[in-house]
CSV table of C-alpha atoms and ligand atoms in Angstrom, one decimal:
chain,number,residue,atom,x,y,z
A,238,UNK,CA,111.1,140.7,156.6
A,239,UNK,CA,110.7,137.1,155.2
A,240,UNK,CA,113.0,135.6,153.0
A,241,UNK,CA,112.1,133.2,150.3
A,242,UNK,CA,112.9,129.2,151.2
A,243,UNK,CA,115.0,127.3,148.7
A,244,UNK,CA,112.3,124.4,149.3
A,245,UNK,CA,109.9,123.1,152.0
A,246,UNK,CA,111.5,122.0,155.5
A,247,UNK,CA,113.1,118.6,155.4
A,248,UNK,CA,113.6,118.6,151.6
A,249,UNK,CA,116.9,116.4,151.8
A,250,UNK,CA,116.0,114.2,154.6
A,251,UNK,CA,112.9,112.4,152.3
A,252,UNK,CA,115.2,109.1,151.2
A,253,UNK,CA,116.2,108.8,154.8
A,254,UNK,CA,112.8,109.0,155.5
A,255,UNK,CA,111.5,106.5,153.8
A,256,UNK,CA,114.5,103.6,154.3
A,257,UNK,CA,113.8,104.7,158.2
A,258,UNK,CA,110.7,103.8,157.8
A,259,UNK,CA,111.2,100.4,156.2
A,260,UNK,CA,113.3,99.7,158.9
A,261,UNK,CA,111.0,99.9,161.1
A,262,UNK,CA,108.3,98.4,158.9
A,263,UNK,CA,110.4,95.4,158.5
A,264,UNK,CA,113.5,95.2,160.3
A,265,UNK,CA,115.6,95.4,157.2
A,266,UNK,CA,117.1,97.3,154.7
A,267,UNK,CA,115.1,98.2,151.5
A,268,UNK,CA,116.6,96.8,147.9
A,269,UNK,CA,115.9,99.9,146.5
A,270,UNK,CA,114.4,103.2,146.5
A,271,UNK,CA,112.6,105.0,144.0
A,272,UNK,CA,111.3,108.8,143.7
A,273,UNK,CA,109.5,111.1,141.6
A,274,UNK,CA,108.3,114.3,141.5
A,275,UNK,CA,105.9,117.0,142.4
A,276,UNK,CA,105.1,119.6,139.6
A,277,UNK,CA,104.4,123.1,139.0
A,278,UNK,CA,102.3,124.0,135.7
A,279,UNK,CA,102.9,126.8,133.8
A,280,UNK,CA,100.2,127.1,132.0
A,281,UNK,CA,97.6,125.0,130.5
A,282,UNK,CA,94.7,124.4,133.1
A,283,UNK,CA,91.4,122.5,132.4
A,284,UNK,CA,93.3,121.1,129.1
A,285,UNK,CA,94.5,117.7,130.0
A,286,UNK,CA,91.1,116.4,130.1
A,287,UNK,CA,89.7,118.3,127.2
A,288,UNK,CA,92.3,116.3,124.9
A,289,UNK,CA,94.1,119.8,124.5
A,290,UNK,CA,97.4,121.3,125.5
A,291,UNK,CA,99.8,121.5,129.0
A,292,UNK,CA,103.0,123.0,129.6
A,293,UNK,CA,104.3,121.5,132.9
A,294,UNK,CA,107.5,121.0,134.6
A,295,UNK,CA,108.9,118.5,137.4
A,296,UNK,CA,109.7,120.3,140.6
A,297,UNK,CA,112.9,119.2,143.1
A,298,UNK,CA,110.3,118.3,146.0
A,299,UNK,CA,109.5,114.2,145.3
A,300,UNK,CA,108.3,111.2,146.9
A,301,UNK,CA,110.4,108.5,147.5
A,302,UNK,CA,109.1,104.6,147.9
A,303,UNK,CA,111.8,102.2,149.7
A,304,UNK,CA,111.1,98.7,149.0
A,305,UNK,CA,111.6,95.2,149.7
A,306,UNK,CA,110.3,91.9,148.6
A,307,UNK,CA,108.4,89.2,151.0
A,308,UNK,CA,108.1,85.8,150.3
A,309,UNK,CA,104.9,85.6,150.2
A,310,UNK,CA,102.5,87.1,147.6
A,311,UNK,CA,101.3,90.1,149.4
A,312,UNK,CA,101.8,94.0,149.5
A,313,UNK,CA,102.0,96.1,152.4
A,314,UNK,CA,102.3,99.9,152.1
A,315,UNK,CA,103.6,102.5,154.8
A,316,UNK,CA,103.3,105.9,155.0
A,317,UNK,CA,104.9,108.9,157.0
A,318,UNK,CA,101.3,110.4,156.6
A,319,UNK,CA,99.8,107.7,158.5
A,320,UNK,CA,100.5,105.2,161.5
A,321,UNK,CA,99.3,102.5,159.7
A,322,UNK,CA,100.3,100.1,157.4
A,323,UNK,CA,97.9,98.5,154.6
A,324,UNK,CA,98.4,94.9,153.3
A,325,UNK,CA,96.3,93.2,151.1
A,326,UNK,CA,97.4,89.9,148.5
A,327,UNK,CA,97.8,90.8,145.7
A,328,UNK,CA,95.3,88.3,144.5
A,329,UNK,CA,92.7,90.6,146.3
A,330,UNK,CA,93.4,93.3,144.2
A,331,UNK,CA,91.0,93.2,141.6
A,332,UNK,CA,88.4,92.6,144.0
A,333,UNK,CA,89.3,96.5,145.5
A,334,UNK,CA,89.8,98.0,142.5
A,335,UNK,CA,88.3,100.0,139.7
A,336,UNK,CA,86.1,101.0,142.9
A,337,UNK,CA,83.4,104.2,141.9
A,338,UNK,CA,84.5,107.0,144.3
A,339,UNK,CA,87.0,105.7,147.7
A,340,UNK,CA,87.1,102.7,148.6
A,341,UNK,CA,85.4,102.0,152.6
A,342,UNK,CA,87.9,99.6,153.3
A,343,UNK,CA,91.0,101.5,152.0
A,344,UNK,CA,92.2,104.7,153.3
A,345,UNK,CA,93.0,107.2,151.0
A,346,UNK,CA,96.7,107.6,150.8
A,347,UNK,CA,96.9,103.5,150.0
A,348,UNK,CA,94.6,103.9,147.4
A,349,UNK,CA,97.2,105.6,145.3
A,350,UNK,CA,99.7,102.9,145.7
A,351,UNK,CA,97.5,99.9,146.0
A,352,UNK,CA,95.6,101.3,142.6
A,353,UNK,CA,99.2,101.8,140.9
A,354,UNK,CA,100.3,98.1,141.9
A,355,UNK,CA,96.5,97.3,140.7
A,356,UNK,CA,96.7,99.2,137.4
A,357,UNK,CA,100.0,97.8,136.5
A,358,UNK,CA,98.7,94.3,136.7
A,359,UNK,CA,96.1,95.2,134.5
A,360,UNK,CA,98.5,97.0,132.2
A,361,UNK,CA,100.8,94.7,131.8
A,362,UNK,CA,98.8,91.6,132.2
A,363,UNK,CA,101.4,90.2,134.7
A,364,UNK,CA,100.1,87.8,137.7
A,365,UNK,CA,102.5,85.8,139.1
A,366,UNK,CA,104.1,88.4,141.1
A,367,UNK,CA,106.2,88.6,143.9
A,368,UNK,CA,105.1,90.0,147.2
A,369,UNK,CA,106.4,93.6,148.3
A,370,UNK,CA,106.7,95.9,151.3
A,371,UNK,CA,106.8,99.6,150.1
A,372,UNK,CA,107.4,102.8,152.9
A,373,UNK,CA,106.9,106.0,151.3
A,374,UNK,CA,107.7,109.3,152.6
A,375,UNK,CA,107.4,113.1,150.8
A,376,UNK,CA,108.3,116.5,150.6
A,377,UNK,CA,105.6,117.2,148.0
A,378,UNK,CA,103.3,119.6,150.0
A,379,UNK,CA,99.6,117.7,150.0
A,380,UNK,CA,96.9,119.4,148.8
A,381,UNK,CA,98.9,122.5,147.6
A,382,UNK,CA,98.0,122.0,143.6
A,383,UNK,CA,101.4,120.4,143.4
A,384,UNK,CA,100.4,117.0,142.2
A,385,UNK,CA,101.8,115.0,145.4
A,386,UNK,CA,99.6,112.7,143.9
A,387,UNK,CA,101.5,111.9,140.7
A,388,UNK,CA,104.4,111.9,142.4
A,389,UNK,CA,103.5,108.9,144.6
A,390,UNK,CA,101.8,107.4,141.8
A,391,UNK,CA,104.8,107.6,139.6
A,392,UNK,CA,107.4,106.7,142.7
A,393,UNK,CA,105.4,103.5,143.4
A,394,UNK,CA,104.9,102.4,139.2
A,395,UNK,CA,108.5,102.7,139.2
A,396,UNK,CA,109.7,100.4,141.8
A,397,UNK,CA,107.1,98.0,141.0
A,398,UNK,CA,107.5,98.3,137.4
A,399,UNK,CA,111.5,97.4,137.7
A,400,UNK,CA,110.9,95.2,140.9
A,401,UNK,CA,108.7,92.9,139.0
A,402,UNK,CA,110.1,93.4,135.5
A,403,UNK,CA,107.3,94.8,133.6
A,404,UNK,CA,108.8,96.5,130.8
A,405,UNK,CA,106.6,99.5,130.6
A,406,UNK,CA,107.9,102.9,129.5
A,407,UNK,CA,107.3,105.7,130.9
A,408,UNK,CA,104.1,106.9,129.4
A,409,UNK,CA,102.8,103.8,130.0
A,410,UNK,CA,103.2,104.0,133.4
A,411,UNK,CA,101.9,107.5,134.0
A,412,UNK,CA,99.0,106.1,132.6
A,413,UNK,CA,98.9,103.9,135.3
A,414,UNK,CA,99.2,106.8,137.9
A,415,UNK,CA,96.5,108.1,136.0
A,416,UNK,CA,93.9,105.6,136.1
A,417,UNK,CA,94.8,104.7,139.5
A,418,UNK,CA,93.9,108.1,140.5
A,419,UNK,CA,90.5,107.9,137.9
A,420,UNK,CA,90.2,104.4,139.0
A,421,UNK,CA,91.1,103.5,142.7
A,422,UNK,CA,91.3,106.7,144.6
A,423,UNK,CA,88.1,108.1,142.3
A,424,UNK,CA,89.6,111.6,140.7
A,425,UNK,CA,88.4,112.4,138.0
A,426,UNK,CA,91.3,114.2,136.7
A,427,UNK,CA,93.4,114.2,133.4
A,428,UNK,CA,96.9,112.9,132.4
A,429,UNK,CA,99.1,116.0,132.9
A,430,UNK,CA,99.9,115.2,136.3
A,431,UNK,CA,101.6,111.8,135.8
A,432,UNK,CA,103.2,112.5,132.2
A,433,UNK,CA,104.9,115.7,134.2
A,434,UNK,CA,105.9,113.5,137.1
A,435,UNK,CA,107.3,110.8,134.3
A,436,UNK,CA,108.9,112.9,132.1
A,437,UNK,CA,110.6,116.1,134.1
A,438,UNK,CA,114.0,117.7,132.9
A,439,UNK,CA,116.2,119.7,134.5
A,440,UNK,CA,115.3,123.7,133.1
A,441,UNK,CA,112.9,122.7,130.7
A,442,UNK,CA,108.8,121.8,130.4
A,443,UNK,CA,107.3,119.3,129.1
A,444,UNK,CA,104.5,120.5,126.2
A,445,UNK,CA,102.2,117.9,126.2
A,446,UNK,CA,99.5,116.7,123.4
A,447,UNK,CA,96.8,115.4,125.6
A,448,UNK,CA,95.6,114.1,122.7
A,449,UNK,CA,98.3,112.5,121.1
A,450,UNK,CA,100.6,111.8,124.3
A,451,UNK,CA,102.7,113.5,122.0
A,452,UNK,CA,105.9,115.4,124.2
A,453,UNK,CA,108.5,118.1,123.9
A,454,UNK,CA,111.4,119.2,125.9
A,455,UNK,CA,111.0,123.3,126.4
A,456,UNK,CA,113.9,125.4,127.9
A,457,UNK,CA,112.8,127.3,130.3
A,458,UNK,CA,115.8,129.1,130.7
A,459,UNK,CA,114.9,131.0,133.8
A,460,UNK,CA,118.1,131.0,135.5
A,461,UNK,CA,120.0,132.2,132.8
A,462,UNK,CA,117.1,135.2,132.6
A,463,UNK,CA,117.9,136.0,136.0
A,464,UNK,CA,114.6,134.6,136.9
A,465,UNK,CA,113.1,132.6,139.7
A,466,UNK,CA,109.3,130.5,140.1
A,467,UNK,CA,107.6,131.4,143.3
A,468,UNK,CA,105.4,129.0,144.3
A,469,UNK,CA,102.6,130.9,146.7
A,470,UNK,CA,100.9,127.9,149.0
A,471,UNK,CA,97.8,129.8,150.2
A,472,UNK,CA,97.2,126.6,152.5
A,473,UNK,CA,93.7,126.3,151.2
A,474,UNK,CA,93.1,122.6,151.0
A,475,UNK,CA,91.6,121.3,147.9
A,476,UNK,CA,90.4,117.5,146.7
A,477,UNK,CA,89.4,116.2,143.2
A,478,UNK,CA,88.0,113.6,144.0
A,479,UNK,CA,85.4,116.0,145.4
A,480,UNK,CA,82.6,118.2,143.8
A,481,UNK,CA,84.0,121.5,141.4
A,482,UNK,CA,87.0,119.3,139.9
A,483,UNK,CA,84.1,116.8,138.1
A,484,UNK,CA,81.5,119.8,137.6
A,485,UNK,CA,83.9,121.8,135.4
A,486,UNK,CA,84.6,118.5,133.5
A,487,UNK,CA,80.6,118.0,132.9
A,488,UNK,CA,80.6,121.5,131.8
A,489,UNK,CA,83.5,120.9,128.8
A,490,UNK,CA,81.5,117.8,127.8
A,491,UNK,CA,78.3,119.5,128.0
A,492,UNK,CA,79.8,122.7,125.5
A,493,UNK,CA,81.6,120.2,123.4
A,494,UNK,CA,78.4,117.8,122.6
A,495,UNK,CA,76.3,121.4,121.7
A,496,UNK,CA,79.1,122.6,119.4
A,497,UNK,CA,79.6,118.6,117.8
A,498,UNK,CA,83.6,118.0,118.4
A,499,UNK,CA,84.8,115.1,120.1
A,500,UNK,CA,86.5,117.3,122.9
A,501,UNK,CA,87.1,121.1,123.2
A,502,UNK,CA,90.6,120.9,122.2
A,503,UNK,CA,88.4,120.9,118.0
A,504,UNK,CA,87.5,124.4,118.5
A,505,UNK,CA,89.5,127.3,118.1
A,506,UNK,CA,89.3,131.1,119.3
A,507,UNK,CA,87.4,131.8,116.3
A,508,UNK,CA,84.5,129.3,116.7
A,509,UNK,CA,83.9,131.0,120.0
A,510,UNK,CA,81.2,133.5,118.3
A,511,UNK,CA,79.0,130.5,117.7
A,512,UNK,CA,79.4,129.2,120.8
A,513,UNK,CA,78.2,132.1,122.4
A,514,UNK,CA,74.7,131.3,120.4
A,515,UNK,CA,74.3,128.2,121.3
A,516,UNK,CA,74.6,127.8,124.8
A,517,UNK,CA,73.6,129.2,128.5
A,518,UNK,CA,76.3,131.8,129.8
A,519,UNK,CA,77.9,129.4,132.2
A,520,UNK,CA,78.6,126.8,129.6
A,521,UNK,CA,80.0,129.7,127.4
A,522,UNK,CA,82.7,130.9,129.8
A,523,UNK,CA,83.6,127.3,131.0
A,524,UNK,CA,84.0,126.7,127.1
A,525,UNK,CA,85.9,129.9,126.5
A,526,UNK,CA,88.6,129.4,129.2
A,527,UNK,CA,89.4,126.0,127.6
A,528,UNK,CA,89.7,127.2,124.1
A,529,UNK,CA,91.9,130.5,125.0
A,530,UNK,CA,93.3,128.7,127.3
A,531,UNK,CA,95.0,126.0,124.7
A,532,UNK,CA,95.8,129.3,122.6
A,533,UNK,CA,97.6,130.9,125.5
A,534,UNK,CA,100.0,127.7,125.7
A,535,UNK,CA,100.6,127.4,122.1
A,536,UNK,CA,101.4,131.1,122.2
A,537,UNK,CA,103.6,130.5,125.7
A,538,UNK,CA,106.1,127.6,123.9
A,539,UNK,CA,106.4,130.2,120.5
A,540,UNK,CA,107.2,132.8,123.0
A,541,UNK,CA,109.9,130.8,125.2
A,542,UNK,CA,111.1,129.3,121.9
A,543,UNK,CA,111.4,133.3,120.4
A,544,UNK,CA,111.8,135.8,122.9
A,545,UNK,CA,112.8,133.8,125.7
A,546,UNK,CA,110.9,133.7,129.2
A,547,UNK,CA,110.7,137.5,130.2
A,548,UNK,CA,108.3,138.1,127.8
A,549,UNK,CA,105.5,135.3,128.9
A,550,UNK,CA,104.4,137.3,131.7
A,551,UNK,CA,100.8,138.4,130.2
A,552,UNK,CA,100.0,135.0,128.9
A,553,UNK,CA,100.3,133.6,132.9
A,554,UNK,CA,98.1,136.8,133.5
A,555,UNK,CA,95.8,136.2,131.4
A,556,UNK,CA,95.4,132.7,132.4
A,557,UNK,CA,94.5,133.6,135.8
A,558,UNK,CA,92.1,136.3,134.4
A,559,UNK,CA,90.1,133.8,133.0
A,560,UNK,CA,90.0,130.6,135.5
A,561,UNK,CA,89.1,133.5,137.9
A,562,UNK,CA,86.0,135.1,135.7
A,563,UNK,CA,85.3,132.4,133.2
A,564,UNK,CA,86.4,129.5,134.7
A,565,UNK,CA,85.8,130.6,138.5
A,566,UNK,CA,88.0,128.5,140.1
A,567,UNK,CA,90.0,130.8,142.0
A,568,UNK,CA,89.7,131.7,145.2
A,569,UNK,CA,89.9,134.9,147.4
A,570,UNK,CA,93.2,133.9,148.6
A,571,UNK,CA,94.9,133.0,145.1
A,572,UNK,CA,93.6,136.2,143.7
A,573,UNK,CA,95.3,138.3,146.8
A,574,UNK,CA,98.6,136.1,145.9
A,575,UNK,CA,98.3,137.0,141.9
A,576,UNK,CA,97.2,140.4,142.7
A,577,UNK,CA,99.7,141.3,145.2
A,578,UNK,CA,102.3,139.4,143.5
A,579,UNK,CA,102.0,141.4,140.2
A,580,UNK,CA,102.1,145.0,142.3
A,581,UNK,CA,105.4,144.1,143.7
A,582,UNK,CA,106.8,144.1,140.2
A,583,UNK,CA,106.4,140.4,139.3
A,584,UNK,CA,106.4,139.4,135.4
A,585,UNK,CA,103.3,137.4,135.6
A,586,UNK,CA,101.5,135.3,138.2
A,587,UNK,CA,98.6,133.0,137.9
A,588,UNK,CA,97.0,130.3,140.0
A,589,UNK,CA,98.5,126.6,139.3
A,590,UNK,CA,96.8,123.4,139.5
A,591,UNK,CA,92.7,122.5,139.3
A,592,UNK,CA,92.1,125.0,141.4
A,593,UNK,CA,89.6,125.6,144.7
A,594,UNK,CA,92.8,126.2,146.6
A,595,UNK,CA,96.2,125.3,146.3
A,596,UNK,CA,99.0,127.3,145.3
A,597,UNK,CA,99.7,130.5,142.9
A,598,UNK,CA,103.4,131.1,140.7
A,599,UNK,CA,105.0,134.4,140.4
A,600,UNK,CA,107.9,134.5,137.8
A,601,UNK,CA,110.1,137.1,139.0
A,602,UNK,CA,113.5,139.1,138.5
A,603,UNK,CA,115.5,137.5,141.2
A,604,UNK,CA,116.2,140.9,142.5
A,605,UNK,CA,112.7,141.0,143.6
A,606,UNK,CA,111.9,137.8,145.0
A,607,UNK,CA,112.3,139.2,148.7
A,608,UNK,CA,110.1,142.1,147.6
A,609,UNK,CA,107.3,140.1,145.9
A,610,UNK,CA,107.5,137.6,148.9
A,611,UNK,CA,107.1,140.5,151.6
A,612,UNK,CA,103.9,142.3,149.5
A,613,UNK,CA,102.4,138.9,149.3
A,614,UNK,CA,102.7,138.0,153.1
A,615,UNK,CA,101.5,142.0,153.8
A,616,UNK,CA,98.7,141.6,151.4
A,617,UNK,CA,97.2,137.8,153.7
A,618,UNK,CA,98.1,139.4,156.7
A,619,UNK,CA,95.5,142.5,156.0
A,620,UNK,CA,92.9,140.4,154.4
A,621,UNK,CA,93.3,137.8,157.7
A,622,UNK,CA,94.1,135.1,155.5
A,623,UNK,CA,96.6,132.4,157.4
A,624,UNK,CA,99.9,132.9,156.2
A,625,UNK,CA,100.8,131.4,152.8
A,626,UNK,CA,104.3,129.0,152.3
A,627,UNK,CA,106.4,130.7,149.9
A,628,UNK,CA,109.1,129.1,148.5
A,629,UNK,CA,111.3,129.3,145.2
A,630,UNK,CA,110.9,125.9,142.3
A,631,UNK,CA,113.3,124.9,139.8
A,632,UNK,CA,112.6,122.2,137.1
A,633,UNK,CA,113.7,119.0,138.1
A,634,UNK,CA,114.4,115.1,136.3
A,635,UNK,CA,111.4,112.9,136.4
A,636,UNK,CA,110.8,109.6,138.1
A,637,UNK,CA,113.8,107.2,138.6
A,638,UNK,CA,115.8,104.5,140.6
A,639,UNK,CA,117.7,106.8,143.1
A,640,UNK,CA,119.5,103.6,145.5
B,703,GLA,C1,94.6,118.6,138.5
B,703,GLA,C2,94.5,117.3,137.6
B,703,GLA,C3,95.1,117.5,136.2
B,703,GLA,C4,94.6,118.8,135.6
B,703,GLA,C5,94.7,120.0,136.5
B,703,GLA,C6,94.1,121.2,136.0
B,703,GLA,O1,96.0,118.8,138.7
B,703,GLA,O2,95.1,116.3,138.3
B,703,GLA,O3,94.8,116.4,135.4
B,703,GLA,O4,93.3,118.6,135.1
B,703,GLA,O5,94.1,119.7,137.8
B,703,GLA,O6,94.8,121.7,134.9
């Protein structure tokens, strides 16, 4: 029998982590560290970037960025993920960056950092800067549709945002994440990511505008419902900086130019019957997942705000119902999770994240968290699918000055 984690391995040790690691980057003690967080989303997939609607929440797992400043005017960054360090001036910045897919001459993981320190300069039209050493360490899982990218983007626009005295607030600076991600490490991805990571509360989501940047607090109340989120990490690697991410997005575009909005977040359920008129079948669905899917989140914040969270279970269903068929997605091992998940007596499950991998949530009764977790290891072990990480989430505070 497996029990359910309360988080990844290690989840305590990150700070320690990352001040080790600037110890032995530099031989010192950081001045400060800074961390922010991972998130799940609830519901709200394919929105961001269709200027529609998100329901996200910051998770407990975050990244944490010790740093220290040099006397000189350059940055180095360090990583637990890699052996070694990256140091440009900071005066070579905007030769890197906005850079049309990766960079050759920076390795991924720097690109988030180096982009943020990039797209803060550019945001805040600072250039006289001070030079930094940042070490970064995690306990967002990578690749597991948990947005360990926002949450080094919004650990690192943090630190330097305070270290070098900015001023920028905090949607400001998950703008930053965001085009550093757009920009330097070349996803094309929306905003959701970086205003969750910014913006987290303890119990509650964040329902997001993506239009507007317009956001409000949501109780989740899931505790007091007797509730937990199981996050299902089917270990199925997945980048967006790579192929289905960007073809889905052409696809929106595509349907929104034929129907004449500015994004698909202008039509509603009922404009789907014309839609269906006017353009091949593949265009359709990818159109109709967007436009129920804003629906479905609407309907999920009147339903947590009315009846409380044990009746949302059919709008997460239904979500994965359609990034499966309409959408597509899903793959064999997020479906098993869902599917598996939901037979074991869950309220709802769906796939969270952009998708071609990642991780599925299951809401369920906290009395059958051990039962839900056994069917869905039973249901990978019979398909011969590796076995996925299962582990509990709670919302958590967004980005801040921990030391
Ligand atoms: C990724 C992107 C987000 C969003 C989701 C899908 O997480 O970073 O901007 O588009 O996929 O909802």
């Amino acid at each position: 029998m497996t029990t359910t984690d309360a988080a990844p391995r290690g989840a305590s040790r990150t700070p320690e982590a990352a001040r080790a690691l600037f110890a032995d980057l530099t031989g010192r003690d950081p001045v400060g560290t800074w961390s922010a967080p991972g998130r799940v989303n609830l519901i709200g997939e394919h929105t961001d970037y269709n200027d529609g609607f998100v329901l996200p929440f910051a998770i407990e797992q975050r990244t944490v960025v010790a740093l220290g400043l040099r006397s000189d005017a350059r940055i180095r960054v360090a990583s637990t993920l890699d052996a070694a360090p990256v140091e440009v001036a900071v005066s070579d910045l905007d030769g890197l960056f906005p850079t049309v897919g990766a960079h050759p001459a920076v390795p991924e993981w720097a690109a988030y950092p180096l982009g943020v320190a990039w797209a803060l300069l550019q945001a805040s039209g600072a250039t006289d800067v001070t030079g930094v050493d940042l070490a970064i360490a995690s306990d967002v899982p990578v690749g597991a549709g948990l947005s360990s990218s926002a949450a080094i983007e919004g650990a690192t626009a943090s630190a330097l945002n305070d270290t070098w005295d900015l001023g920028l607030d905090r949607v400001a600076l998950a703008q930053v994440g965001r085009r550093a991600e757009n920009e330097a490490v070349g996803a094309p991805t929306g905003i959701m990511d970086q205003m969750a990571s910014m913006l987290g509360r303890p119990d509650a989501a964040i329902f997001l505008d993506c239009r507007t940047l317009d956001a409000n607090v949501i109780d989740l109340g899931f505790a007091a419902a007797g509730l937990e989120l199981l996050v299902i990490d089917t270990g199925v690697k997945h980048a967006h900086s790579t192929g289905g991410y960007g073809e889905r997005r052409a696809s929106c575009e595509r349907g929104a130019e034929i129907m004449g909005v500015t994004a698909l977040r202008d039509l509603s359920v009922d404009d789907l019957t014309r839609a269906a008129t006017v353009m091949d079948d593949i265009t359709f669905r990818r159109v109709r997942h967007v436009v129920t899917e804003n629906q479905r989140v609407l309907d999920t914040v009147h339903t947590l705000r009315d009846a409380g969270p044990l009746q949302i279970g059919a709008l997460l269903d239904a979500s994965h119902v359609s990034m499966r068929d309409d959408f597509e997605i899903s793959v064999p091992e997020l479906d098993s999770a869902v599917e598996a998940a939901l037979s074991a007596g869950a309220i709802g499950a769906r796939m969270t994240g952009g998708g071609f991998g990642g991780a599925a949530i299951a809401l369920v009764d906290h009395e059958k968290a051990t039962a839900v977790t056994d069917a869905v290891n039973a249901a990978f072990a019979a398909a011969g699918f590796t076995a996925p990480h299962i582990f509990t989430v709670s919302a958590s505070a967004g980005a801040h000055r921990d030391a």
